[in-house]
């Protein structure tokens, strides 16, 4: 009696097929996610895109430009003198860091107004000077302020209040700029001043 030569072919278990399908879907989703991440990174402003040339007025009538600051690191903070909380609080924190650096430190801090209609150069000088001799208040006409705000990617808008008054809603980033005038990173003062000063000291 002849024996059968036909053998049953092995079948792929359904569980394995399902696992392969899930794996393929995961790969597809990963590819989509990586593509989205790449697009987000490409659209985000690079650090080199922050900062640029400016010419603003001090309280004594002098003009300070970005070229005047080359050779030393400096901090930049935008705000306004009528600010009820964020600006004076942040400037006070910066002042504590300057004190921790010692009386001989030459780190300059530029406090640039986002409200030039009310903040004259003289008013900015008086206000900024109350936080220390290294804090320099700067103002200018609306065109000059709009230009420097655009260069530093600063957000600011008027918020109407009663009686025809207004406040300014604005971003509150402290920009740490290097000796070459290029943006290094946002400087954090939400920590003990000695820690913040320790980060700055090697740059001075």
mmCIF file of C-alpha atoms in Angstrom:
data_model
loop_
_atom_site.group_PDB
_atom_site.id
_atom_site.type_symbol
_atom_site.label_atom_id
_atom_site.label_comp_id
_atom_site.label_asym_id
_atom_site.label_seq_id
_atom_site.Cartn_x
_atom_site.Cartn_y
_atom_site.Cartn_z
ATOM 1 C CA UNK A 1 0.000 0.000 0.000
ATOM 2 C CA UNK A 2 1.536 3.223 -1.141
ATOM 3 C CA UNK A 3 2.223 5.800 1.533
ATOM 4 C CA UNK A 4 0.997 9.357 1.047
ATOM 5 C CA UNK A 5 3.659 11.911 0.005
ATOM 6 C CA UNK A 6 1.480 14.968 0.730
ATOM 7 C CA UNK A 7 2.383 16.664 3.999
ATOM 8 C CA UNK A 8 0.342 19.375 5.699
ATOM 9 C CA UNK A 9 1.852 22.814 5.143
ATOM 10 C CA UNK A 10 2.618 24.788 8.338
ATOM 11 C CA UNK A 11 0.134 27.578 9.000
ATOM 12 C CA UNK A 12 1.037 30.977 10.477
ATOM 13 C CA UNK A 13 -0.832 31.393 13.748
ATOM 14 C CA UNK A 14 -3.391 34.184 13.768
ATOM 15 C CA UNK A 15 -1.818 35.661 16.892
ATOM 16 C CA UNK A 16 1.482 36.081 15.067
ATOM 17 C CA UNK A 17 -0.229 37.771 12.131
ATOM 18 C CA UNK A 18 -1.966 40.159 14.503
ATOM 19 C CA UNK A 19 1.329 40.944 16.231
ATOM 20 C CA UNK A 20 2.995 41.689 12.905
ATOM 21 C CA UNK A 21 0.133 43.995 11.958
ATOM 22 C CA UNK A 22 0.458 45.909 15.225
ATOM 23 C CA UNK A 23 4.230 46.191 14.739
ATOM 24 C CA UNK A 24 3.781 47.564 11.211
ATOM 25 C CA UNK A 25 1.247 50.116 12.452
ATOM 26 C CA UNK A 26 3.613 51.205 15.225
ATOM 27 C CA UNK A 27 6.384 51.749 12.682
ATOM 28 C CA UNK A 28 4.075 53.869 10.548
ATOM 29 C CA UNK A 29 3.000 55.997 13.506
ATOM 30 C CA UNK A 30 6.630 56.452 14.566
ATOM 31 C CA UNK A 31 7.503 57.687 11.098
ATOM 32 C CA UNK A 32 4.634 60.183 11.203
ATOM 33 C CA UNK A 33 5.669 61.358 14.674
ATOM 34 C CA UNK A 34 9.282 61.816 13.669
ATOM 35 C CA UNK A 35 8.171 63.773 10.627
ATOM 36 C CA UNK A 36 6.032 66.087 12.757
ATOM 37 C CA UNK A 37 8.883 66.580 15.248
ATOM 38 C CA UNK A 38 11.268 67.459 12.432
ATOM 39 C CA UNK A 39 8.815 70.029 11.060
ATOM 40 C CA UNK A 40 8.340 71.572 14.522
ATOM 41 C CA UNK A 41 12.081 71.856 15.022
ATOM 42 C CA UNK A 42 12.497 73.381 11.596
ATOM 43 C CA UNK A 43 9.821 76.017 12.277
ATOM 44 C CA UNK A 44 11.081 76.973 15.776
ATOM 45 C CA UNK A 45 13.357 80.038 15.856
ATOM 46 C CA UNK A 46 16.988 79.136 16.284
ATOM 47 C CA UNK A 47 18.957 80.784 19.100
ATOM 48 C CA UNK A 48 20.948 82.670 16.462
ATOM 49 C CA UNK A 49 17.667 84.288 15.332
ATOM 50 C CA UNK A 50 17.243 86.076 18.684
ATOM 51 C CA UNK A 51 18.814 89.497 19.035
ATOM 52 C CA UNK A 52 20.103 91.973 16.504
ATOM 53 C CA UNK A 53 21.188 95.567 15.915
ATOM 54 C CA UNK A 54 19.479 98.337 17.865
ATOM 55 C CA UNK A 55 19.955 101.986 18.817
ATOM 56 C CA UNK A 56 18.137 103.167 21.949
ATOM 57 C CA UNK A 57 18.314 106.198 24.229
ATOM 58 C CA UNK A 58 19.525 106.433 27.817
ATOM 59 C CA UNK A 59 18.217 108.988 30.308
ATOM 60 C CA UNK A 60 21.167 111.319 29.778
ATOM 61 C CA UNK A 61 20.537 111.534 26.044
ATOM 62 C CA UNK A 62 23.185 109.070 24.915
ATOM 63 C CA UNK A 63 22.536 106.365 22.355
ATOM 64 C CA UNK A 64 23.437 102.766 23.174
ATOM 65 C CA UNK A 65 23.766 100.303 20.323
ATOM 66 C CA UNK A 66 24.386 96.586 20.218
ATOM 67 C CA UNK A 67 27.939 97.325 19.060
ATOM 68 C CA UNK A 68 28.674 99.125 22.336
ATOM 69 C CA UNK A 69 28.096 95.894 24.259
ATOM 70 C CA UNK A 70 30.429 93.608 22.335
ATOM 71 C CA UNK A 71 33.219 92.062 24.373
ATOM 72 C CA UNK A 72 31.214 91.404 27.541
ATOM 73 C CA UNK A 73 28.139 89.290 28.284
ATOM 74 C CA UNK A 74 24.951 91.145 29.194
ATOM 75 C CA UNK A 75 21.341 90.546 30.173
ATOM 76 C CA UNK A 76 18.271 91.959 28.419
ATOM 77 C CA UNK A 77 14.822 92.265 29.978
ATOM 78 C CA UNK A 78 11.733 93.942 28.484
ATOM 79 C CA UNK A 79 9.052 95.622 30.578
ATOM 80 C CA UNK A 80 7.646 99.029 31.554
ATOM 81 C CA UNK A 81 7.673 101.368 34.512
ATOM 82 C CA UNK A 82 3.919 101.153 35.208
ATOM 83 C CA UNK A 83 4.162 97.367 35.586
ATOM 84 C CA UNK A 84 2.559 96.429 38.927
ATOM 85 C CA UNK A 85 4.322 93.164 39.695
ATOM 86 C CA UNK A 86 6.350 91.140 37.170
ATOM 87 C CA UNK A 87 8.815 93.865 36.184
ATOM 88 C CA UNK A 88 9.782 95.140 39.642
ATOM 89 C CA UNK A 89 9.906 91.594 41.000
ATOM 90 C CA UNK A 90 12.147 90.365 38.184
ATOM 91 C CA UNK A 91 14.433 93.400 38.391
ATOM 92 C CA UNK A 92 14.731 92.928 42.147
ATOM 93 C CA UNK A 93 15.761 89.306 41.578
ATOM 94 C CA UNK A 94 18.323 90.394 38.996
ATOM 95 C CA UNK A 95 19.615 92.974 41.483
ATOM 96 C CA UNK A 96 20.150 90.220 44.062
ATOM 97 C CA UNK A 97 22.187 88.244 41.527
ATOM 98 C CA UNK A 98 24.301 91.326 40.772
ATOM 99 C CA UNK A 99 24.917 91.812 44.489
ATOM 100 C CA UNK A 100 26.048 88.222 44.804
ATOM 101 C CA UNK A 101 28.514 88.746 41.941
ATOM 102 C CA UNK A 102 30.186 91.456 44.011
ATOM 103 C CA UNK A 103 30.652 95.221 43.738
ATOM 104 C CA UNK A 104 33.330 94.975 41.047
ATOM 105 C CA UNK A 105 31.277 93.009 38.521
ATOM 106 C CA UNK A 106 30.656 94.819 35.244
ATOM 107 C CA UNK A 107 27.708 92.789 33.974
ATOM 108 C CA UNK A 108 25.273 95.160 32.254
ATOM 109 C CA UNK A 109 21.522 94.635 32.403
ATOM 110 C CA UNK A 110 19.419 96.360 29.747
ATOM 111 C CA UNK A 111 15.853 97.124 30.809
ATOM 112 C CA UNK A 112 14.055 98.012 27.570
ATOM 113 C CA UNK A 113 10.560 99.463 27.625
ATOM 114 C CA UNK A 114 7.626 97.982 25.716
ATOM 115 C CA UNK A 115 5.664 101.191 26.438
ATOM 116 C CA UNK A 116 7.628 104.076 24.900
ATOM 117 C CA UNK A 117 4.546 106.314 24.803
ATOM 118 C CA UNK A 118 4.781 106.683 28.593
ATOM 119 C CA UNK A 119 8.344 105.575 29.329
ATOM 120 C CA UNK A 120 10.674 108.383 28.333
ATOM 121 C CA UNK A 121 14.428 107.721 28.450
ATOM 122 C CA UNK A 122 14.686 109.844 31.615
ATOM 123 C CA UNK A 123 11.902 107.921 33.368
ATOM 124 C CA UNK A 124 13.471 104.609 32.355
ATOM 125 C CA UNK A 125 16.821 105.725 33.754
ATOM 126 C CA UNK A 126 15.298 106.728 37.090
ATOM 127 C CA UNK A 127 13.299 103.513 37.389
ATOM 128 C CA UNK A 128 16.066 101.120 36.311
ATOM 129 C CA UNK A 129 18.699 102.907 38.386
ATOM 130 C CA UNK A 130 16.806 102.114 41.580
ATOM 131 C CA UNK A 131 17.779 98.458 41.056
ATOM 132 C CA UNK A 132 21.503 99.152 40.819
ATOM 133 C CA UNK A 133 24.067 101.054 38.761
ATOM 134 C CA UNK A 134 24.484 98.171 36.310
ATOM 135 C CA UNK A 135 20.806 98.234 35.302
ATOM 136 C CA UNK A 136 20.371 100.558 32.307
ATOM 137 C CA UNK A 137 16.914 101.788 31.315
ATOM 138 C CA UNK A 138 16.437 102.257 27.574
ATOM 139 C CA UNK A 139 13.675 103.766 25.477
ATOM 140 C CA UNK A 140 13.172 105.259 22.030
ATOM 141 C CA UNK A 141 10.453 106.066 19.555
ATOM 142 C CA UNK A 142 7.829 103.459 18.691
ATOM 143 C CA UNK A 143 9.648 102.380 15.525
ATOM 144 C CA UNK A 144 12.901 101.724 17.398
ATOM 145 C CA UNK A 145 11.110 99.786 20.151
ATOM 146 C CA UNK A 146 9.101 97.711 17.677
ATOM 147 C CA UNK A 147 12.322 96.847 15.876
ATOM 148 C CA UNK A 148 14.171 95.595 18.948
ATOM 149 C CA UNK A 149 11.076 93.748 20.185
ATOM 150 C CA UNK A 150 10.866 91.928 16.857
ATOM 151 C CA UNK A 151 14.557 91.034 16.995
ATOM 152 C CA UNK A 152 14.194 89.545 20.475
ATOM 153 C CA UNK A 153 10.856 87.852 19.693
ATOM 154 C CA UNK A 154 9.102 89.838 22.419
ATOM 155 C CA UNK A 155 5.328 89.766 22.772
ATOM 156 C CA UNK A 156 3.536 92.877 24.103
ATOM 157 C CA UNK A 157 0.094 94.404 23.741
ATOM 158 C CA UNK A 158 -1.973 97.102 25.398
ATOM 159 C CA UNK A 159 -4.769 96.044 27.754
ATOM 160 C CA UNK A 160 -7.361 98.845 28.192
ATOM 161 C CA UNK A 161 -8.402 99.718 31.731
ATOM 162 C CA UNK A 162 -10.945 102.030 33.308
ATOM 163 C CA UNK A 163 -10.533 105.762 32.942
ATOM 164 C CA UNK A 164 -8.679 105.524 29.651
ATOM 165 C CA UNK A 165 -5.601 103.977 31.278
ATOM 166 C CA UNK A 166 -3.950 100.779 30.096
ATOM 167 C CA UNK A 167 -1.508 98.113 31.192
ATOM 168 C CA UNK A 168 0.864 96.069 29.052
ATOM 169 C CA UNK A 169 0.612 92.330 28.691
ATOM 170 C CA UNK A 170 4.123 91.206 27.746
ATOM 171 C CA UNK A 171 6.558 88.304 27.773
ATOM 172 C CA UNK A 172 9.038 88.253 30.657
ATOM 173 C CA UNK A 173 12.101 86.393 29.390
ATOM 174 C CA UNK A 174 15.559 87.391 30.605
ATOM 175 C CA UNK A 175 17.960 87.041 27.675
ATOM 176 C CA UNK A 176 21.559 86.087 28.402
ATOM 177 C CA UNK A 177 23.727 87.388 25.577
ATOM 178 C CA UNK A 178 27.339 86.365 25.014
ATOM 179 C CA UNK A 179 30.455 88.431 24.405
ATOM 180 C CA UNK A 180 29.744 88.312 20.680
ATOM 181 C CA UNK A 181 26.248 89.715 21.185
ATOM 182 C CA UNK A 182 24.572 86.412 20.361
ATOM 183 C CA UNK A 183 21.837 84.810 22.426
ATOM 184 C CA UNK A 184 23.023 82.054 24.764
ATOM 185 C CA UNK A 185 19.817 81.088 26.560
ATOM 186 C CA UNK A 186 17.011 82.365 28.773
ATOM 187 C CA UNK A 187 18.442 83.201 32.175
ATOM 188 C CA UNK A 188 16.639 81.803 35.204
ATOM 189 C CA UNK A 189 16.301 83.952 38.334
ATOM 190 C CA UNK A 190 13.704 81.674 39.938
ATOM 191 C CA UNK A 191 16.386 80.139 42.154
ATOM 192 C CA UNK A 192 18.711 81.253 44.941
ATOM 193 C CA UNK A 193 20.749 84.254 43.717
ATOM 194 C CA UNK A 194 24.038 82.540 44.556
ATOM 195 C CA UNK A 195 23.163 79.726 42.123
ATOM 196 C CA UNK A 196 22.290 82.189 39.371
ATOM 197 C CA UNK A 197 25.478 84.142 40.044
ATOM 198 C CA UNK A 198 27.535 80.933 39.904
ATOM 199 C CA UNK A 199 26.299 80.371 36.347
ATOM 200 C CA UNK A 200 27.295 83.876 35.268
ATOM 201 C CA UNK A 201 30.661 84.111 37.021
ATOM 202 C CA UNK A 202 32.636 81.934 34.504
ATOM 203 C CA UNK A 203 31.357 84.135 31.666
ATOM 204 C CA UNK A 204 32.644 87.389 33.156
#
